Short mmCIF file of C-alpha atoms in Angstrom, two decimals:
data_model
loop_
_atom_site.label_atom_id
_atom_site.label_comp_id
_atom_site.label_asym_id
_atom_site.label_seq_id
_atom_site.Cartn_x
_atom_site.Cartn_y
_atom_site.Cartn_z
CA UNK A 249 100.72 102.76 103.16
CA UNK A 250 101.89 99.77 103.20
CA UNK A 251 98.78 98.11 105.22
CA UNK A 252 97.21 99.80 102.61
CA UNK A 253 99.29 97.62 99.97
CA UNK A 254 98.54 94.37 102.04
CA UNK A 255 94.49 95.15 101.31
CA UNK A 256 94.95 95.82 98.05
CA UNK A 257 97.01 92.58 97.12
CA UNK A 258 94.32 90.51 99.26
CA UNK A 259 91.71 91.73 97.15
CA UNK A 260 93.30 91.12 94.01
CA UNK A 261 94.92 87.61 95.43
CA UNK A 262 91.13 86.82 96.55
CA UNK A 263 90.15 87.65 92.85
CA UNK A 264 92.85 85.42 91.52
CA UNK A 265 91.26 82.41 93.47
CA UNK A 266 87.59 82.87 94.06
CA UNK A 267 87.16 84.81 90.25
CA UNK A 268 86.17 82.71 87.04
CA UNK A 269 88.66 81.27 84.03
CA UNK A 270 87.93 83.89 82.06
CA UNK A 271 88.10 87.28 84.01
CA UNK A 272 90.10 86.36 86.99
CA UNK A 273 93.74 86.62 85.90
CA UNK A 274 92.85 90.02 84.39
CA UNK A 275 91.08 91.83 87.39
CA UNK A 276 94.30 90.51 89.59
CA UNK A 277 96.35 92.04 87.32
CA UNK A 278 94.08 95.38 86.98
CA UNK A 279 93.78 95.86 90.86
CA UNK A 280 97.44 94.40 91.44
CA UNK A 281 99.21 97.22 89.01
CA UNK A 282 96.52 100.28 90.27
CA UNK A 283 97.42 99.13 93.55
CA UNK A 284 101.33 99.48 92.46
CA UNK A 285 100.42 102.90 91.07
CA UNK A 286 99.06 103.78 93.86
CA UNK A 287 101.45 103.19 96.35
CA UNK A 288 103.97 104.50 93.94
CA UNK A 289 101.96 108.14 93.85
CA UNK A 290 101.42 107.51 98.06
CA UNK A 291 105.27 106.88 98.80
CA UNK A 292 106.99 109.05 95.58
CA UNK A 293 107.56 111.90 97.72
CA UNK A 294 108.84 109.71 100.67
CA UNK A 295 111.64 108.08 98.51
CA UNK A 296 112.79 111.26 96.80
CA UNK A 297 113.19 112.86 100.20
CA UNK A 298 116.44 113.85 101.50
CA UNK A 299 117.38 114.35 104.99
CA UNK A 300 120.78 116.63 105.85
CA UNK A 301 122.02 117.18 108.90
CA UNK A 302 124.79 119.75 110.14
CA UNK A 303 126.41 121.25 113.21
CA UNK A 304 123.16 123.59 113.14
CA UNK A 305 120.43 122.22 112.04
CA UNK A 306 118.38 119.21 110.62
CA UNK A 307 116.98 119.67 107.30
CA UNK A 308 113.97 117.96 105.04
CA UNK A 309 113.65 118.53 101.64
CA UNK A 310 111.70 116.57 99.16
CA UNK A 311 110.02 117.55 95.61
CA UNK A 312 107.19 119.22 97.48
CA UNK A 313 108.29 120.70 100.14
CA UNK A 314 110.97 121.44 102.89
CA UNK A 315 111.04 121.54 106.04
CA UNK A 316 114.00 122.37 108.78
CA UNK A 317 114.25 122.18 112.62
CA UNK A 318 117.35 123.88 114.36
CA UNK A 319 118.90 121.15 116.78
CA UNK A 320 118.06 123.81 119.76
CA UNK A 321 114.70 123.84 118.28
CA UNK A 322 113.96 119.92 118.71
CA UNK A 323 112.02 118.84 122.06
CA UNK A 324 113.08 115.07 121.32
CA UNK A 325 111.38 112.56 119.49
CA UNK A 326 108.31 110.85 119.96
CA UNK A 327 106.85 107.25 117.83
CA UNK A 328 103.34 108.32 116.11
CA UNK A 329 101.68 105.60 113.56
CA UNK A 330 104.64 103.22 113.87
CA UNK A 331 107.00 106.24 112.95
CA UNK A 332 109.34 108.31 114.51
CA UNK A 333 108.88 112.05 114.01
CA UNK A 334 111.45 114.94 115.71
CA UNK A 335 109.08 117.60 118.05
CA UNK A 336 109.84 121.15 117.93
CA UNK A 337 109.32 123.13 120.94
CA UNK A 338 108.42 125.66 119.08
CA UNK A 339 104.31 125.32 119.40
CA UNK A 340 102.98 125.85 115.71
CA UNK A 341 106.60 124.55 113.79
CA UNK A 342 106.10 121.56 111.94
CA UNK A 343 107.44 118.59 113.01
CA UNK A 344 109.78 116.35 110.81
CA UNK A 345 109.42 112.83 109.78
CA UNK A 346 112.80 110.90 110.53
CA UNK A 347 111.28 107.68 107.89
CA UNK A 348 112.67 104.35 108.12
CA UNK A 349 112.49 103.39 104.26
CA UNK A 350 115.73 105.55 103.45
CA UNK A 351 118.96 103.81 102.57
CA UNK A 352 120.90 105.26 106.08
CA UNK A 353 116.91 105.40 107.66
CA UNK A 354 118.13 102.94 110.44
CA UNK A 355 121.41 105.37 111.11
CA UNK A 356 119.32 108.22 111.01
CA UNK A 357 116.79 106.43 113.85
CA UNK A 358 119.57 105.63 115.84
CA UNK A 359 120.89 109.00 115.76
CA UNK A 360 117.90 110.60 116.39
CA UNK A 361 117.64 107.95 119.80
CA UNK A 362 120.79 108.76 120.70
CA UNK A 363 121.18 112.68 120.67
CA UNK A 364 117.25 113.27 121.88
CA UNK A 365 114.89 112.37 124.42
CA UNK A 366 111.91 109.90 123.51
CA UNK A 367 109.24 112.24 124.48
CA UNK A 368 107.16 108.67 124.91
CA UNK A 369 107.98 107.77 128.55
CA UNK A 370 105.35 104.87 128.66
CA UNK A 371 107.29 103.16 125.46
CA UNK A 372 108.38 100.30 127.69
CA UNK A 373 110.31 98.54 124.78
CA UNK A 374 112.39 101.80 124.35
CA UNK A 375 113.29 101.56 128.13
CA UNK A 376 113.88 98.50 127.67
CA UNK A 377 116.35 98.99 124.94
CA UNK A 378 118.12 101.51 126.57
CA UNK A 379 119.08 99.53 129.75
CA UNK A 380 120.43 96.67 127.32
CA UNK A 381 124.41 96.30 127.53
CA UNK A 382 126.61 95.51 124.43
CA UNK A 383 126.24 91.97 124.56
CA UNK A 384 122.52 91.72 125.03
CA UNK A 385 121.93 94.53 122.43
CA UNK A 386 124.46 92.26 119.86
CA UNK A 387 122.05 89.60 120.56
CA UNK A 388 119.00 91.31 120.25
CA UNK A 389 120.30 92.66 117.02
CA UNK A 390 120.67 88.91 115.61
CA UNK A 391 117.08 87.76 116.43
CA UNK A 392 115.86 91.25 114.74
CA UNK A 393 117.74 89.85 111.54
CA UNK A 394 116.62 85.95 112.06
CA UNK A 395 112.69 87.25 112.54
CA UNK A 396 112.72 89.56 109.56
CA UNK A 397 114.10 86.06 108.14
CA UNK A 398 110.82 84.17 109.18
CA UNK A 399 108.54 86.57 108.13
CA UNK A 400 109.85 87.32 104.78
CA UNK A 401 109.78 83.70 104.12
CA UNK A 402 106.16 83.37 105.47
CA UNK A 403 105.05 86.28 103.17
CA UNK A 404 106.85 84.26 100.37
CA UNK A 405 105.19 81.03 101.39
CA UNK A 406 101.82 82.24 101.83
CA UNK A 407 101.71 84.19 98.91
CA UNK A 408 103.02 81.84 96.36
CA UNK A 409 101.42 78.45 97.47
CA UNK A 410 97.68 80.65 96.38
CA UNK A 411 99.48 81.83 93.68
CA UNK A 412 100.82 78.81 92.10
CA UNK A 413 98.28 76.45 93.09
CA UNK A 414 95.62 78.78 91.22
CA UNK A 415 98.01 78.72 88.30
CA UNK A 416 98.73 75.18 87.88
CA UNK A 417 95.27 74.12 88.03
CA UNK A 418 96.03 71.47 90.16
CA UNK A 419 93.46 69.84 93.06
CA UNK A 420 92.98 72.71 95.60
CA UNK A 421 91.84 70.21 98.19
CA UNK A 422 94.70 70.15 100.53
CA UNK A 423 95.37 73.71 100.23
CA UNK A 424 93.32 75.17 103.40
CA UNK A 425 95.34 72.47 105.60
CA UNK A 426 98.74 73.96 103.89
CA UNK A 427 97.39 77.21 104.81
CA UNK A 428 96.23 76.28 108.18
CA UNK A 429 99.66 74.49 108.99
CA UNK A 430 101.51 77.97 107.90
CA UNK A 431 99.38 80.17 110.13
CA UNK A 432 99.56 78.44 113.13
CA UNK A 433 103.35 78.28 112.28
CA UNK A 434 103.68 81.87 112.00
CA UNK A 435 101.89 82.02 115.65
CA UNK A 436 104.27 80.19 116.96
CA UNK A 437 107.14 82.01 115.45
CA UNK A 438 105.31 85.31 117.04
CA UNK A 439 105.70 83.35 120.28
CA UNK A 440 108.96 81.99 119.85
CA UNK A 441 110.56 85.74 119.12
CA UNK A 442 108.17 87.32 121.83
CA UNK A 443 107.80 90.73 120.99
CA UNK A 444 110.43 91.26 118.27
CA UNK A 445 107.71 90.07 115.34
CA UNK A 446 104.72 92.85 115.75
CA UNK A 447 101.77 92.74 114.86
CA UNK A 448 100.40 95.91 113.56
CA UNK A 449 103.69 98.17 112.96
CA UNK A 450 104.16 97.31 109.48
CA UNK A 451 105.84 101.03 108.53
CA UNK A 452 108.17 99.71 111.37
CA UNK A 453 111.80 99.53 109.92
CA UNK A 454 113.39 97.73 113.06
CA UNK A 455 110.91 95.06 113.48
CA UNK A 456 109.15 92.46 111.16
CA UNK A 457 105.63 92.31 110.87
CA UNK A 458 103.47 88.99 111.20
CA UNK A 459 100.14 91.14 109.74
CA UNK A 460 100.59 90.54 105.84
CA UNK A 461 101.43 86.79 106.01
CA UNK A 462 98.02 86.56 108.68
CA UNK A 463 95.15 87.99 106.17
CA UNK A 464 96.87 85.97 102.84
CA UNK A 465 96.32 82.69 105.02
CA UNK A 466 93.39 83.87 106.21
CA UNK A 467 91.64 84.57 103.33
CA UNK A 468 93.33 82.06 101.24
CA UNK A 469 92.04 79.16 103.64
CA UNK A 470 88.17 81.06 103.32
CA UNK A 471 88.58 81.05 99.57
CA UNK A 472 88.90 77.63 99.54
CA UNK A 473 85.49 77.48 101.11
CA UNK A 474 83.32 78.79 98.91
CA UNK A 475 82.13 76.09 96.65
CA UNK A 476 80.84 74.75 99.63
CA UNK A 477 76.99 74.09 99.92
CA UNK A 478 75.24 73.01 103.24
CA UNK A 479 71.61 72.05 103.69
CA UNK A 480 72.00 74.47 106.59
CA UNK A 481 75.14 76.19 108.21
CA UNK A 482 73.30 76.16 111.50
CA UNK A 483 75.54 73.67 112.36
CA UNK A 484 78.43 75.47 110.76
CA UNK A 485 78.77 77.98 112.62
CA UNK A 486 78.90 77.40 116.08
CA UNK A 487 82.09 75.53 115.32
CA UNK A 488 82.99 78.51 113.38
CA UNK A 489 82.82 80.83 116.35
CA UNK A 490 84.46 77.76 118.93
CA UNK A 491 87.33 77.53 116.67
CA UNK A 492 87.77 81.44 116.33
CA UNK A 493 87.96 81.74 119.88
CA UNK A 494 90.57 79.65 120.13
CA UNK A 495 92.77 81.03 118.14
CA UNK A 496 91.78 84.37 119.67
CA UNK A 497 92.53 82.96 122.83
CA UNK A 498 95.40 82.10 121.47
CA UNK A 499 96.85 85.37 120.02
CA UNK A 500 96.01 86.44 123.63
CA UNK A 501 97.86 84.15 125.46
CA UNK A 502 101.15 85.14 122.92
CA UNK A 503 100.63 89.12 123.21
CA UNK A 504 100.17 88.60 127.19
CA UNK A 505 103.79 89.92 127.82
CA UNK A 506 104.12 91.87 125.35
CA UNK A 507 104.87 96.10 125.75
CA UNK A 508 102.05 97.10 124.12
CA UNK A 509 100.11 100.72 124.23
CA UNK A 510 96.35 100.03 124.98
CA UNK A 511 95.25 101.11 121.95
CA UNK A 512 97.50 98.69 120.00
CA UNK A 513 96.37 96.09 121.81
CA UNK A 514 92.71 96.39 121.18
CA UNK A 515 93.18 97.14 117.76
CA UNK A 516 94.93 94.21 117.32
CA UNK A 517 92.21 92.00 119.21
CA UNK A 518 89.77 93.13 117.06
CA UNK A 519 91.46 92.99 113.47
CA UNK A 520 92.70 89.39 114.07
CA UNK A 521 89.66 88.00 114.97
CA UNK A 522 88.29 89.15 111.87
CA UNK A 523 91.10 86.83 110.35
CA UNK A 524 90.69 84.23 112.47
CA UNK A 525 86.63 84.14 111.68
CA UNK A 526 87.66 83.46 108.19
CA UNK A 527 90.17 81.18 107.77
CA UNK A 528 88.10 79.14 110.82
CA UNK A 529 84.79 78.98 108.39
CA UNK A 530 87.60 77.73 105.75
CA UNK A 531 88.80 75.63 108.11
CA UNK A 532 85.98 73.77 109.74
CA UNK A 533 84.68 73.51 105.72
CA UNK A 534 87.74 71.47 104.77
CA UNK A 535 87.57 68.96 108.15
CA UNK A 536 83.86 68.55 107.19
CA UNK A 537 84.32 67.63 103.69
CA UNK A 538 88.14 66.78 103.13
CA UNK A 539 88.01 64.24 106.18
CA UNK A 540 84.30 62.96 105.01
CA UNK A 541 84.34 59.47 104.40
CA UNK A 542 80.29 58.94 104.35
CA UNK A 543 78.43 57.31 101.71
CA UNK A 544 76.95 59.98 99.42
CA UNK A 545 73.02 59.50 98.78
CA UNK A 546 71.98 60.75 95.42
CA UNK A 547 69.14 62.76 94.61
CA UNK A 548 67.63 64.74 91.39
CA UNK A 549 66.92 68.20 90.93
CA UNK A 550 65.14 70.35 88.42
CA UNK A 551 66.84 73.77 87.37
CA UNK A 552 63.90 76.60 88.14
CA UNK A 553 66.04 79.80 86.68
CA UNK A 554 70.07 80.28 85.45
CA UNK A 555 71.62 83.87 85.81
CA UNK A 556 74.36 85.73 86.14
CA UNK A 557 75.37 88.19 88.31
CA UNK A 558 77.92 90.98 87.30
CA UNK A 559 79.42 92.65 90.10
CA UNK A 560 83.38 93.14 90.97
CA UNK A 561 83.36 89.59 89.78
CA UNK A 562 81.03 87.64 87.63
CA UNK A 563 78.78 84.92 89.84
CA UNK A 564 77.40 81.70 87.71
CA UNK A 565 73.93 80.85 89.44
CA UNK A 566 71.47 78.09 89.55
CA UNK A 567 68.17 77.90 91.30
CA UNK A 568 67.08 74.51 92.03
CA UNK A 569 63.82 73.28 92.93
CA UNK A 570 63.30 71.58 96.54
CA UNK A 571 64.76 68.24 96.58
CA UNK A 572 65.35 65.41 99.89
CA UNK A 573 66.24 67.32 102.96
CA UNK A 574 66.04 70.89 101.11
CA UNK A 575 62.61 71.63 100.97
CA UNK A 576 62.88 75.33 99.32
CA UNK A 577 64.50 77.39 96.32
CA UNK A 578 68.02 76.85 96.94
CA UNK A 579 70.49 79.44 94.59
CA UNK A 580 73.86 77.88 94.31
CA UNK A 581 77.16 79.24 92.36
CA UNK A 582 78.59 77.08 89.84
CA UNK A 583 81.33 77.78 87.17
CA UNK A 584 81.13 78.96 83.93
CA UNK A 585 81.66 75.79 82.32
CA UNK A 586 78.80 73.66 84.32
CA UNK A 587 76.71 76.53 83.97
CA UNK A 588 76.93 76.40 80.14
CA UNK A 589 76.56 72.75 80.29
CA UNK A 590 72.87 72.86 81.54
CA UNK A 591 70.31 74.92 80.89
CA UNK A 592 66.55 75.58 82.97
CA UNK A 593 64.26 72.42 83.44
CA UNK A 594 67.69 70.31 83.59
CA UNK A 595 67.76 67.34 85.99
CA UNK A 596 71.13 67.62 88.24
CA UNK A 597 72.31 64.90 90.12
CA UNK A 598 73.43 65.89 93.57
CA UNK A 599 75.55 63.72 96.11
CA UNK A 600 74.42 64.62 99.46
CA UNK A 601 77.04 63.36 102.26
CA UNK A 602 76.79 63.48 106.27
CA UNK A 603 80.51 65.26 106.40
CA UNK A 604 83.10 64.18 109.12
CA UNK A 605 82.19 66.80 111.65
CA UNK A 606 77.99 66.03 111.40
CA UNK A 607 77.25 68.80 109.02
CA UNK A 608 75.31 67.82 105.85
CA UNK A 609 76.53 69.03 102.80
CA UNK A 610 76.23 68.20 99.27
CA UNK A 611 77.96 68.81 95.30
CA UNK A 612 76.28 68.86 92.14
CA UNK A 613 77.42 66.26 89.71
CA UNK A 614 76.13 65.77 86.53
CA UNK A 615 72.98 67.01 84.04
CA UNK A 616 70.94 63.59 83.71
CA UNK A 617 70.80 62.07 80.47
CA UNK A 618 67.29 60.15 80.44
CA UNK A 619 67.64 57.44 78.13
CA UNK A 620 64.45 57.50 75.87
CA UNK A 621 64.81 53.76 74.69
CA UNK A 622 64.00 52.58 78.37
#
C-alpha cells in the first residue's frame, strides 16, 4: 500500500511539473486526493484493527472480520511482503497479521520475536539480531532512529524542492543538479547505515526506506528534461545508458554486503535501474545544455500544422518545416502561451547550440516580425 501511495504521488508530482498553467495544479490535486481516498479505503480496516492477547490465546478483530490463533496453535512467525504474520500449525487455519502501523505495533513485533520461532531460518539479519548483546542492540537501536531521521528528511527535501520550485515560478535550471546532488546523497547515506536503510521494505516498521525519496529525484531530475529538443538523441543516449550503469554499478557495490533474499535483490536491480535511466537522461540533458557555453547559430522556420493533443495531460504542438541540420518534419511541444502566440505559416527563430557534452540541441525563440518598410 504504501508503494502503492509512492506511485500515485509520482504521478500526480510529475503532473504538477511537466502539466500546463492551466490544468496542472488541478489534476495534482485530483490524482493526489483519489490517491488519499484510496489508501484510506486500502488501509481503513488495518487501522481500526485491534489485536488482544491473553494467557490463552491471540486474538484479531477488525470491522470485517476476526480472526484468533490459540498460543498452542501458533508454529512461530515467519516475514511475508515486508510483514510479519503468526503461522498456525493447524494446516487450513488462517494465519494472523501481527502489522507494524499500530500504536504498540513495534511491542507487539517484539513480542511476537521473543515468545516464537522465526520460521525464516535463511533471514540472516534476524540471526543476526538475535546474537546482538545489550550494548550492541542499544546501539543498533540509535542508528535505526538517526536513519529514519535521514530519510524522512530526504522525503521532505525531495518532495518540496519540486514542489515549491513549480510553485514559485522561479528558473528551474539548477533544479536537476539539486536533485542530482540529493540522490547521490541519499546513496551514500544507504552506504553509510549499511543495511539499516532498505530498499524495497517500505511496509517495514523497524527500518527506513530509501525507495520513495529515489523515484521523486528520479523523476523530478527527468521532468526537467523535457523541453529539451535535439537534432538527434543518437548521441544522447549512449551517455544515457554509460551514466545508468554507473549508478547501477553503484547501487551494487552498496547492496554487496547486504542480507538480502535473492528475490529482493533482483527486484531491486531491476526497479532502480529504471530510476536511474531517468534521472540519467535528465541528467546528461542538464550538463549538455546548463554547462553549454557555445555560440548559438540562428536559423528560421516555417510552422507546417499547430495541434493539440488531449490525453492525461494536454500537449501544445508545432510542426516545423526542415530547417539547417534538420532536414525533415520535426513536431516539438511548446506551452500554451507560445503556442497561442503563433499561428501556421509563422516564421520561428530557433538558436541552435553545439551543447557542452557534443550533442546539438536547439530552443525556439521568437515569431519573426518582417518589417514591411524594408
Amino acid at each position: 500500500m504504501t508503494l502503492l501511495f509512492a506511485a500515485l504521488l509520482s504521478i500526480s508530482l510529475g503532473w504538477l511539473i511537466y502539466g500546463t498553467e492551466e490544468h496542472s495544479t488541478k489534476i495534482f490535486l485530483a490524482v493526489l486526493s483519489t490517491s488519499l481516498v484510496g489508501i484510506y479505503v486500502l488501509m481503513f480496516n488495518e487501522f481500526q484493527s485491534s489485536i488482544t492477547i491473553d494467557q490463552y490465546s491471540i486474538r484479531y478483530q477488525s470491522s470485517f472480520y476476526t480472526r484468533e490463533l490459540l498460543l498452542t496453535e501458533i508454529k512461530g512467525y515467519q516475514e511475508i511482503k515486508d510483514a510479519t504474520y503468526l503461522i498456525p500449525l493447524i494446516k487450513g487455519k488462517r494465519s494472523i497479521n501481527v502489522s507494524g502501523y499500530r500504536v504498540n505495533g513495534v511491542e507487539l513485533i517484539e513480542w511476537v520475536e521473543g515468545n516464537f520461532k522465526n520460521l525464516d531460518q535463511h533471514e540472516a539479519r534476524q540471526v543476526h539480531l538475535e546474537t546482538l548483546t545489550k550494548e550492541e542492540a542499544r546501539e543498533n537501536r540509535l542508528k535505526v532512529k538517526k536513519a529514519k531521521t535521514f530519510i524522512l528528511r530526504f522525503n521532505l527535501a525531495s518532495f518540496f524542492i519540486v514542489f515549491f520550485s513549480y510553485i514559485s515560478r522561479h528558473d528551474m535550471r539548477l533544479l536537476p543538479l539539486v536533485l542530482l546532488i540529493l540522490l547521490l546523497s541519499l546513496l551514500f547515506t544507504v552506504y553509510r547505515y549499511k543495511g539499516i536503510i532498505t530498499l524495497n521494505e517500505p511496509q517495514n516498521p523497524k527500518y527506513p526506506d530509501a525507495g520513495l525519496a529515489t523515484m521523486i529525484c528520479s523523476i523530478g531530475i527527468f521532468a526537467c528534461s523535457l523541453d529539451a529538443h535535439y537534432v538527434t538523441t543518437a548521441k544522447v543516449w549512449p551517455m544515457v545508458l554509460l551514466l545508468t550503469a554507473l549508478l547501477t554499478g553503484l547501487l551494487w557495490y552498496i547492496c554487496r554486503d547486504f542480507s538480502l533474499k535473492t528475490g529482493t535483490r533482483i527486484f531491486i536491480m531491476i526497479i532502480y535501474p529504471l530510476f536511474f535511466l531517468a534521472a540519467s537522461w535528465g541528467s546528461v540533458v542538464f550538463l549538455n545544455g546548463g554547462l553549454d557555453s557555445s555560440k548559438p547559430q540562428s536559423y528560421s522556420a516555417d510552422i507546417v500544422e499547430k495541434h493539440i493533443r488531449k490525453g492525461k495531460r494536454t500537449n501544445y504542438l508545432l510542426r516545423l518545416a526542415p530547417w539547417g541540420p534538420v532536414n525533415e518534419i520535426k513536431e516539438i511541444r511548446v506551452s500554451r502561451e507560445f503556442y497561442e502566440s503563433v499561428e501556421t505559416n509563422d516564421h520561428l527563430e530557433i538558436n541552435l547550440y553545439q551543447g557542452a557534452l557534443g550533442i546539438p540541441w536547439y530552443k525556439t525563440m521568437n515569431k519573426i516580425r518582417w518589417d514591411m518598410k524594408k
